[in-house]
Coordinates of C-alpha atoms (C1' of nucleotides) in Angstrom, one line a residue:
Chain A
M1 CA 73.8 85.0 161.7
N2 CA 76.6 84.3 164.8
A3 CA 76.1 87.3 166.9
H4 CA 79.3 87.6 167.1
D5 CA 80.2 88.5 163.1
T6 CA 79.3 92.7 164.1
T7 CA 81.8 92.8 166.9
V8 CA 84.3 90.8 164.5
E9 CA 83.6 92.4 161.3
G10 CA 83.7 96.2 163.1
A11 CA 87.0 95.7 164.9
A12 CA 88.9 94.2 160.8
P13 CA 88.3 97.1 159.2
R14 CA 89.7 95.0 155.8
A15 CA 86.5 92.6 156.1
P16 CA 85.1 93.1 152.6
A17 CA 81.5 93.6 152.9
P18 CA 79.1 90.3 152.4
A19 CA 76.6 90.1 149.3
P20 CA 73.5 91.5 150.7
A21 CA 71.6 88.5 149.6
G22 CA 74.3 85.9 149.5
A23 CA 75.7 84.4 146.8
A24 CA 74.2 82.6 143.8
H25 CA 75.1 78.7 144.6
E26 CA 74.9 75.9 142.2
V27 CA 75.0 71.8 142.3
L28 CA 76.8 69.6 140.2
A29 CA 77.5 65.7 140.3
V30 CA 80.4 63.8 138.5
V31 CA 78.3 60.6 137.8
F32 CA 80.4 57.8 136.9
Q33 CA 79.6 54.4 135.6
I34 CA 81.5 52.2 134.4
R35 CA 80.7 51.5 130.5
Q36 CA 82.1 48.6 128.2
D37 CA 85.3 48.4 130.6
R38 CA 85.5 52.3 131.0
L39 CA 84.9 54.5 134.1
S40 CA 82.9 57.1 132.1
V41 CA 81.3 60.6 133.5
L42 CA 78.1 61.9 132.0
L43 CA 78.5 65.2 130.7
W44 CA 76.6 68.1 129.1
R45 CA 77.9 69.6 126.3
R46 CA 77.0 73.9 126.3
A47 CA 75.0 75.3 124.0
R48 CA 75.4 78.5 124.8
P49 CA 78.9 80.9 125.9
P50 CA 80.3 80.5 127.8
F51 CA 82.0 78.1 127.0
E52 CA 80.1 77.5 124.4
G53 CA 80.4 73.7 122.6
R54 CA 82.7 72.6 125.1
W55 CA 81.5 70.1 128.1
S56 CA 80.3 70.6 131.7
L57 CA 78.5 68.6 134.7
P58 CA 74.8 68.2 135.0
G59 CA 73.8 70.1 137.6
G60 CA 72.1 73.1 137.7
R61 CA 71.1 76.1 140.6
L62 CA 70.2 75.5 143.9
G63 CA 66.4 75.7 144.9
A64 CA 65.8 78.6 147.5
D65 CA 64.2 75.7 150.1
E66 CA 65.8 72.8 149.2
G67 CA 68.5 71.0 150.7
L68 CA 72.0 70.0 148.7
D69 CA 71.5 66.5 148.8
D70 CA 67.7 67.1 147.3
S71 CA 68.6 69.9 145.0
I72 CA 71.2 67.5 143.0
R73 CA 69.3 64.6 143.6
R74 CA 66.1 66.8 141.7
Q75 CA 68.6 67.9 139.0
L76 CA 69.7 64.2 138.0
A77 CA 66.5 63.0 137.7
Q78 CA 66.2 65.0 135.2
K79 CA 68.8 63.5 133.0
V80 CA 69.5 60.1 135.2
D81 CA 66.7 57.9 136.4
V82 CA 66.7 58.7 140.0
R83 CA 66.5 55.3 141.4
D84 CA 70.1 54.1 139.5
L85 CA 72.1 56.5 141.5
T86 CA 73.3 53.5 144.1
H87 CA 75.3 55.8 145.6
L88 CA 75.7 59.6 146.2
E89 CA 78.0 61.6 148.5
Q90 CA 79.2 65.5 148.5
L91 CA 82.5 65.9 147.0
E92 CA 83.6 69.1 147.8
T93 CA 82.8 73.0 147.2
R94 CA 84.5 75.5 145.1
G95 CA 83.9 79.2 145.5
D96 CA 86.7 81.1 143.9
P97 CA 85.1 84.4 142.4
C98 CA 86.6 84.3 138.5
R99 CA 85.5 80.2 138.8
H100 CA 82.4 81.5 136.6
P101 CA 82.9 84.2 133.6
Q102 CA 78.9 85.7 134.6
G103 CA 80.0 86.7 138.3
R104 CA 79.9 84.6 141.5
I105 CA 78.4 81.4 141.8
L106 CA 79.4 78.9 144.0
A107 CA 79.2 75.1 143.3
T108 CA 78.7 72.3 145.5
A109 CA 79.9 69.5 143.6
Y110 CA 79.2 65.5 144.1
L111 CA 80.4 62.3 143.2
G112 CA 77.2 59.9 142.2
L113 CA 77.5 55.9 140.9
V114 CA 75.3 53.9 138.3
P115 CA 76.0 50.5 138.4
A116 CA 77.3 49.2 135.2
D117 CA 73.9 46.5 134.5
I118 CA 71.8 49.9 133.2
D119 CA 71.6 52.2 130.7
P120 CA 69.9 55.5 131.6
L121 CA 68.1 57.3 128.5
V122 CA 70.1 60.7 128.7
P123 CA 69.2 63.4 126.3
A124 CA 70.4 64.1 123.0
D125 CA 72.8 66.9 124.2
T126 CA 74.3 64.7 127.1
R127 CA 77.2 61.9 126.7
W128 CA 79.0 59.5 128.3
H129 CA 82.7 60.2 128.5
P130 CA 85.7 58.4 129.6
A131 CA 87.4 59.7 132.3
S132 CA 90.6 59.1 131.4
D133 CA 89.6 61.0 128.4
L134 CA 87.7 63.9 129.0
P135 CA 87.0 66.5 126.2
P136 CA 87.3 70.1 126.3
M137 CA 85.4 71.7 129.2
G138 CA 83.8 74.3 130.9
F139 CA 84.6 76.0 134.0
D140 CA 86.4 74.6 136.8
H141 CA 84.8 71.4 135.6
A142 CA 87.6 69.0 134.3
A143 CA 88.9 69.4 137.8
I144 CA 86.1 68.1 139.7
V145 CA 85.9 65.5 137.5
H146 CA 89.5 64.7 138.9
S147 CA 88.6 64.8 142.6
G148 CA 85.6 62.5 141.8
R149 CA 88.0 59.9 140.5
R150 CA 90.6 60.4 143.5
R151 CA 88.1 60.3 145.7
L152 CA 86.6 56.8 144.1
R153 CA 89.7 55.3 143.8
A154 CA 90.3 55.5 147.5
K155 CA 87.1 54.6 149.1
L156 CA 87.4 51.3 146.5
S157 CA 90.5 50.5 148.9
Y158 CA 89.3 50.5 152.0
T159 CA 85.1 50.7 151.7
N160 CA 82.7 48.9 150.1
V161 CA 81.8 51.1 147.0
G162 CA 82.0 48.7 144.7
F163 CA 78.6 47.9 145.4
A164 CA 77.0 50.8 143.4
L165 CA 78.9 49.8 140.5
A166 CA 78.1 46.5 140.3
P167 CA 75.0 45.1 139.1
P168 CA 73.4 43.0 142.0
E169 CA 74.7 39.7 141.0
F170 CA 78.1 39.5 139.2
T171 CA 80.8 37.0 138.7
M172 CA 84.1 37.5 140.0
S173 CA 85.6 38.3 136.4
Q174 CA 83.0 40.7 135.7
L175 CA 84.1 42.5 139.2
S176 CA 87.7 42.7 138.7
R177 CA 86.7 44.1 135.2
Y178 CA 84.9 46.5 137.4
Y179 CA 87.5 47.7 140.1
R180 CA 90.1 47.4 137.2
A181 CA 88.3 49.9 135.5
A182 CA 87.7 52.5 138.6
L183 CA 91.6 52.3 139.8
G184 CA 93.1 52.2 136.2
H185 CA 95.9 48.9 136.6
D186 CA 94.7 45.2 136.6
V187 CA 93.2 43.4 139.4
A188 CA 93.3 40.0 140.1
A189 CA 89.5 38.2 139.8
T190 CA 91.3 35.4 142.1
N191 CA 92.2 37.7 145.0
L192 CA 89.6 39.8 144.9
R193 CA 87.4 37.5 145.6
R194 CA 89.2 36.5 148.7
V195 CA 89.7 40.2 149.9
L196 CA 86.0 40.7 149.7
L197 CA 85.1 37.5 151.4
R198 CA 87.3 38.0 153.7
R199 CA 86.2 41.4 154.8
G200 CA 82.7 40.2 154.7
Q201 CA 81.8 42.5 151.3
I202 CA 80.7 40.2 149.4
E203 CA 79.0 36.3 149.4
E204 CA 78.1 33.8 147.2
T205 CA 74.6 33.6 145.7
G206 CA 74.4 30.4 145.1
R207 CA 73.9 30.7 141.2
F208 CA 76.0 30.3 138.4
V209 CA 76.1 30.9 134.9
P210 CA 76.3 28.5 132.4
S211 CA 79.7 29.5 130.7
G212 CA 79.8 30.4 126.7
R213 CA 80.4 28.9 123.6
S214 CA 84.1 28.5 124.5
G215 CA 83.6 26.7 127.2
G216 CA 85.0 27.1 130.7
R217 CA 83.7 26.1 133.8
P218 CA 80.8 28.2 135.3
A219 CA 81.0 31.1 137.5
A220 CA 79.2 31.5 141.0
L221 CA 78.1 34.6 140.9
F222 CA 78.3 36.5 144.1
R223 CA 76.5 40.0 145.6
F224 CA 77.4 42.9 147.9
R225 CA 75.8 42.1 151.4
A226 CA 75.3 46.1 151.9
R227 CA 73.8 48.4 149.7
R228 CA 75.0 51.2 151.2
L229 CA 78.9 52.3 152.1
E230 CA 80.1 50.5 154.5
I231 CA 84.4 51.1 156.0
T232 CA 85.2 47.7 156.0
D233 CA 89.2 48.1 156.3
A234 CA 90.5 51.6 157.9
F235 CA 93.2 50.5 156.8
A236 CA 95.1 49.0 153.0
V237 CA 94.7 47.3 150.0
L238 CA 94.8 46.2 146.3
R239 CA 97.6 48.1 145.4
P240 CA 98.8 48.4 141.8
P241 CA 101.0 44.9 140.5
G242 CA 104.4 44.6 141.1
G243 CA 104.0 46.3 144.2
A244 CA 104.4 50.2 142.5
Chain B
M1 CA 74.8 79.9 134.6
N2 CA 74.6 77.0 132.9
A3 CA 73.4 77.3 129.6
H4 CA 71.1 73.4 129.8
D5 CA 69.3 75.0 132.7
T6 CA 66.7 76.5 131.4
T7 CA 65.7 73.7 129.3
V8 CA 65.9 71.6 132.2
E9 CA 64.3 73.4 134.4
G10 CA 61.7 74.1 131.9
A11 CA 61.0 70.6 131.8
A12 CA 60.5 70.1 135.8
P13 CA 57.5 71.8 136.4
R14 CA 58.4 70.4 140.0
A15 CA 61.7 72.2 140.0
P16 CA 61.9 75.2 143.1
A17 CA 62.6 78.4 141.2
P18 CA 66.2 79.5 142.1
A19 CA 66.5 82.2 144.8
P20 CA 66.7 85.5 142.7
A21 CA 69.9 86.4 144.3
G22 CA 71.3 83.6 145.6
A23 CA 71.6 82.0 149.6
A24 CA 73.7 83.6 151.9
H25 CA 77.1 81.4 152.8
E26 CA 79.1 81.5 155.9
V27 CA 82.0 79.8 156.4
L28 CA 83.0 78.1 159.7
A29 CA 86.0 76.4 161.1
V30 CA 87.0 73.5 163.1
V31 CA 90.6 74.1 164.7
F32 CA 92.1 71.8 166.6
Q33 CA 95.2 72.2 168.4
I34 CA 96.6 69.4 171.6
R35 CA 96.0 71.3 174.9
Q36 CA 97.5 69.0 178.1
D37 CA 97.8 65.8 176.0
R38 CA 93.7 66.6 175.0
L39 CA 92.6 67.2 171.5
S40 CA 90.8 70.7 172.2
V41 CA 88.2 73.1 169.3
L42 CA 88.4 76.8 169.8
L43 CA 84.3 77.7 170.5
W44 CA 83.0 80.9 170.5
R45 CA 80.2 81.1 173.5
R46 CA 77.4 83.3 172.0
A47 CA 75.9 86.1 173.3
R48 CA 73.2 86.5 171.4
P49 CA 69.9 84.5 170.4
P50 CA 69.7 82.2 168.8
F51 CA 71.2 79.7 170.9
E52 CA 72.2 82.1 173.4
G53 CA 74.7 81.0 175.8
R54 CA 75.9 78.1 173.7
W55 CA 78.9 77.3 172.0
S56 CA 79.7 78.0 167.8
L57 CA 82.5 77.0 165.7
P58 CA 84.2 80.5 164.8
G59 CA 83.5 82.0 161.1
G60 CA 81.2 84.2 159.6
R61 CA 79.9 85.7 156.0
L62 CA 81.6 85.3 153.0
G63 CA 82.8 88.4 151.3
A64 CA 80.9 89.4 148.3
D65 CA 84.1 88.8 146.4
E66 CA 86.3 86.8 148.4
G67 CA 87.5 83.2 147.8
L68 CA 86.8 80.2 150.5
D69 CA 89.8 79.8 152.0
D70 CA 90.6 83.0 152.0
S71 CA 87.6 83.7 153.7
I72 CA 88.0 81.2 156.6
R73 CA 91.5 82.7 156.9
R74 CA 90.8 85.9 157.3
Q75 CA 88.2 85.2 159.6
L76 CA 90.7 82.9 161.7
A77 CA 93.2 85.8 161.8
Q78 CA 90.5 87.5 163.9
K79 CA 90.7 84.6 166.3
V80 CA 94.1 82.7 165.9
D81 CA 97.1 84.1 164.8
V82 CA 97.1 83.2 160.8
R83 CA 100.8 81.7 161.2
D84 CA 99.8 80.0 163.5
L85 CA 97.4 77.7 161.3
T86 CA 99.8 74.8 160.1
H87 CA 97.1 72.9 157.8
L88 CA 93.7 74.1 156.4
E89 CA 91.3 71.7 154.8
Q90 CA 87.6 71.6 153.3
L91 CA 85.6 69.6 155.6
E92 CA 81.6 69.9 154.4
T93 CA 78.7 71.8 153.3
R94 CA 75.8 72.3 154.8
G95 CA 72.6 73.4 152.7
D96 CA 70.0 71.9 155.2
P97 CA 66.7 74.9 155.0
C98 CA 66.4 74.4 158.1
R99 CA 69.7 74.5 160.0
H100 CA 69.9 78.3 160.6
P101 CA 67.0 79.4 162.3
Q102 CA 67.0 83.2 161.2
G103 CA 66.8 81.8 157.6
R104 CA 68.5 79.8 154.8
I105 CA 72.5 80.0 155.5
L106 CA 75.0 77.8 154.0
A107 CA 77.7 76.7 155.1
T108 CA 81.1 75.6 153.9
A109 CA 83.3 74.3 156.9
Y110 CA 87.1 73.5 157.2
L111 CA 89.2 71.7 159.1
G112 CA 91.9 73.7 160.9
L113 CA 95.2 73.2 162.9
V114 CA 97.7 75.0 165.7
P115 CA 100.3 73.2 166.3
A116 CA 101.0 72.6 170.7
D117 CA 104.1 74.7 171.2
I118 CA 102.4 77.6 170.8
D119 CA 99.5 79.6 173.1
P120 CA 96.9 81.9 170.3
L121 CA 95.6 84.9 172.1
V122 CA 91.7 84.9 171.3
P123 CA 89.0 86.8 172.7
A124 CA 87.4 86.4 176.2
D125 CA 84.0 84.6 174.5
T126 CA 86.3 82.2 172.8
R127 CA 87.7 79.2 174.4
W128 CA 89.4 75.6 173.8
H129 CA 87.3 72.7 174.7
P130 CA 88.1 69.0 174.8
A131 CA 86.6 67.5 171.7
S132 CA 85.6 64.2 173.6
D133 CA 83.6 66.5 175.8
L134 CA 81.9 69.6 173.8
P135 CA 79.6 71.8 175.7
P136 CA 75.9 72.8 174.4
M137 CA 76.7 73.6 171.0
G138 CA 74.3 75.6 168.5
F139 CA 73.2 75.1 165.0
D140 CA 74.8 71.5 163.8
H141 CA 77.8 72.6 164.4
A142 CA 78.7 69.7 166.7
A143 CA 78.1 67.2 163.9
I144 CA 80.6 69.2 162.4
V145 CA 83.0 69.3 164.7
H146 CA 82.6 65.2 164.7
S147 CA 83.1 65.7 161.1
G148 CA 87.0 67.1 161.8
R149 CA 87.7 64.4 164.3
R150 CA 87.0 61.7 162.0
R151 CA 88.4 63.5 159.5
L152 CA 91.9 64.1 161.1
R153 CA 91.7 60.5 162.6
A154 CA 92.0 59.1 158.9
K155 CA 94.4 61.4 158.0
L156 CA 96.7 60.5 160.4
S157 CA 97.0 57.0 159.3
Y158 CA 98.1 57.5 155.8
T159 CA 99.1 61.4 155.8
N160 CA 102.1 63.4 157.4
V161 CA 99.4 65.3 159.1
G162 CA 101.1 65.0 162.5
F163 CA 103.5 67.8 161.3
A164 CA 100.3 70.4 161.3
L165 CA 100.1 69.0 165.2
A166 CA 103.3 68.9 166.4
P167 CA 106.0 71.8 167.5
P168 CA 108.6 71.9 164.6
E169 CA 111.0 69.6 166.8
F170 CA 109.8 67.2 169.5
T171 CA 110.9 63.9 171.2
M172 CA 109.0 60.7 170.1
S173 CA 107.5 60.4 173.7
Q174 CA 105.7 64.2 173.0
L175 CA 104.6 62.5 169.5
S176 CA 103.4 59.4 170.5
R177 CA 101.4 61.7 173.2
Y178 CA 100.3 63.8 170.1
Y179 CA 98.5 60.8 168.3
R180 CA 97.1 59.8 171.4
A181 CA 95.5 62.5 172.2
A182 CA 93.8 63.0 168.7
L183 CA 93.6 59.1 168.1
G184 CA 92.1 58.4 171.3
H185 CA 94.1 55.5 172.2
D186 CA 97.7 54.3 172.9
V187 CA 100.2 54.5 170.2
A188 CA 103.5 53.4 171.4
A189 CA 106.3 55.6 171.2
T190 CA 108.9 53.0 169.9
N191 CA 106.8 51.3 167.3
L192 CA 105.9 55.2 166.1
R193 CA 109.3 56.1 165.2
R194 CA 109.9 53.1 163.5
V195 CA 106.7 53.8 161.4
L196 CA 107.0 57.4 160.1
L197 CA 111.0 57.1 160.2
R198 CA 110.1 54.2 157.4
R199 CA 107.5 56.1 155.6
G200 CA 110.1 59.1 155.7
Q201 CA 107.8 61.3 157.6
I202 CA 110.2 62.3 160.2
E203 CA 114.2 62.4 160.8
E204 CA 116.4 62.9 163.5
T205 CA 117.7 67.1 164.1
G206 CA 120.9 65.4 165.6
R207 CA 119.7 67.4 168.7
F208 CA 119.2 66.1 172.3
V209 CA 116.7 67.2 175.0
P210 CA 118.8 66.5 178.1
S211 CA 116.6 64.3 180.8
G212 CA 114.9 65.5 183.8
R213 CA 115.2 66.1 187.5
S214 CA 114.2 62.2 187.9
G215 CA 117.0 60.6 185.1
G216 CA 116.8 59.0 182.2
R217 CA 118.4 58.7 178.6
P218 CA 118.2 62.0 176.7
A219 CA 115.6 62.1 174.2
A220 CA 116.6 62.6 170.1
L221 CA 114.7 65.4 168.7
F222 CA 113.0 65.2 165.4
R223 CA 111.3 67.3 162.9
F224 CA 109.0 66.3 160.3
R225 CA 110.7 66.1 157.0
A226 CA 107.8 68.1 154.9
R227 CA 105.6 70.5 156.1
R228 CA 102.9 70.2 154.0
L229 CA 99.8 67.5 153.4
E230 CA 101.7 64.4 151.5
I231 CA 100.0 60.8 151.1
T232 CA 102.6 59.0 152.6
D233 CA 100.8 55.5 152.6
A234 CA 97.6 54.7 150.8
F235 CA 96.9 52.1 153.3
A236 CA 97.0 51.2 156.5
V237 CA 98.4 52.0 160.2
L238 CA 98.0 52.5 163.6
R239 CA 95.2 50.2 164.5
P240 CA 94.1 50.5 168.5
P241 CA 95.8 47.8 170.4
G242 CA 94.2 44.7 170.7
G243 CA 93.6 44.5 167.6
A244 CA 90.0 46.1 168.1
Chain C
dA1 C1' 123.8 51.0 192.5
dC2 C1' 119.2 51.8 190.9
dA3 C1' 115.6 54.2 189.2
dA4 C1' 113.7 56.2 184.8
dA5 C1' 113.4 57.2 180.3
dA6 C1' 114.8 56.4 175.4
dG7 C1' 116.5 53.3 172.0
dT8 C1' 117.1 48.1 169.8
dG9 C1' 116.0 43.6 168.5
dT10 C1' 113.1 40.1 167.8
dT11 C1' 109.5 37.4 167.6
dC12 C1' 104.4 37.0 165.7
dT13 C1' 100.9 37.5 163.5
dA14 C1' 98.4 39.3 159.8
dC15 C1' 97.1 40.0 155.1
dC16 C1' 98.2 40.5 150.6
dT17 C1' 100.4 39.2 146.3
dA18 C1' 101.8 35.6 142.9
dC19 C1' 101.6 31.2 140.8
dA20 C1' 100.9 27.2 140.3
dC21 C1' 97.7 23.6 139.6
dC22 C1' 92.3 21.7 139.8
dC23 C1' 87.9 21.4 138.3
dA24 C1' 83.7 21.7 135.1
dT25 C1' 82.1 23.1 130.6
dG26 C1' 81.7 23.8 125.3
dA27 C1' 83.2 21.5 120.8
Chain D
dT1 C1' 90.4 14.7 124.7
dC2 C1' 91.8 19.7 124.4
dA3 C1' 90.8 24.6 125.0
dT4 C1' 88.8 27.9 128.0
dG5 C1' 87.5 29.9 131.5
dG6 C1' 86.6 29.8 137.2
dG7 C1' 88.4 27.8 141.1
dT8 C1' 92.0 26.4 145.1
dG9 C1' 96.2 25.6 147.5
dT10 C1' 100.4 27.5 148.6
dA11 C1' 104.4 29.7 149.4
dG12 C1' 106.9 34.4 150.0
dG13 C1' 106.3 39.3 151.6
dT14 C1' 105.6 43.1 153.7
dA15 C1' 104.3 45.5 157.7
dG16 C1' 103.3 46.6 162.1
dA17 C1' 102.2 44.7 167.2
dA18 C1' 103.8 43.8 171.5
dC19 C1' 107.6 42.8 174.2
dA20 C1' 112.0 41.5 176.0
dC21 C1' 116.7 44.0 176.5
dT22 C1' 119.8 47.6 176.4
dT23 C1' 121.4 52.1 176.6
dT24 C1' 122.1 56.8 179.2
dT25 C1' 121.4 60.0 182.1
dG26 C1' 119.9 61.5 187.5
dT27 C1' 120.2 60.7 192.5

DNA sequence: ACAAAAGTGTTCTACCTACACCCATGA
DNA sequence: TCATGGGTGTAGGTAGAACACTTTTGT
């Protein structure tokens, strides 16, 4: 404890007594993946009250001697193969005393991303839901999903987070579909290619994908140059078409 | 608790036992103010171990039935007059089990801003320090100050946070000095004026400040149009001079 | 009149969007 | 050879940095 606490709290008669042993703490994750061209979140269906039958974010209690990052990684390893999480970052902590009907539980939420090419085995009571069409959710979890969505959208325009959504190699039209799903508006593959190349986010692999039965020129395969988050443009990009 | 927890943790023998009553939790604040053209943080000098004699962020234990925002506001009211906090937002939560030598204490940090025109009465063991020249600090607090600095810098370019640093009315040369202090590089008053006007962040009050003894044209007084955070440009601005 | 500080006008450049056009392939 | 999808070239727009120039004051 800070040595000042006693001084200060002694001088403030309205300071509430701290809970002697502290508050319960849980970690939650908004795990996104692009599935069938839609941004999807991994949710659990609650089998028991409170909020029985509603959906909630995966996560659980923080271990007694566990770091926050370690904890969410551990808990997700039971839902999603840990090697498949290409990105994980802290989102926000919620501490409203009323957020949980069974007493005071603080929650630290994370944003996790899974690349589009894999399909983690998840338990039966767990499902991917489109982020734009959430089922009825318990607690404040729907609001947390929205925070995650906003964060992802913002970071797509000034960082290389795309690497975490895309498979190791991809064509530009695939990538533009991922961006469309995450951003919620059309992204022209033509310009996306130039923007990401100029910023040094992606590079050509030299390989190509043969055209399908309907013909067409073979598509070049690209990859992201870095596999961890980098801020490539402290500034702007990718506004919705029509300047809206 | 989430109904899934028992299921999942039962299936994971390596899950650490949660602390029965939860972990201790504190709230901290990085409070910035521009003083004499330097970005400064409010710090406490620790009178007792651990980290005796080093400096730390103001804050303290979370009350048993207190929200996180409420808690930091309450605790700051004992350091800084609460009406003077023009902006407050959550920064990050740190939960490394080793961050506190006296046991596991989670900390949720906030970023708070005080406008340049006021001078809150702070206790004797509390001082403003230049953010670019921090004294020896305890715990992980120096790292938290850096997070706050990064956040402030970023938000200055795509939101109207300036309102929280500036007094209610200001001249453009004053404002450009605030921006310079916060961003760490020169900001031309001429262009700043146009950028902020175009974005609708500021407006003229119609009043003027008479020139000083050394002459010069009287300066127009401006104000921010909004007094709470708004994202005025999802994209870019204010890169350092020379394109660096 | 001259220095000082504020404000305006103008140019230059970077970056992005949109769109027309060209290229490589399958049937 | 034509439909299909990928890739290139280019024109137009927007925004901001830099800087010269004008305006308004004090001495």
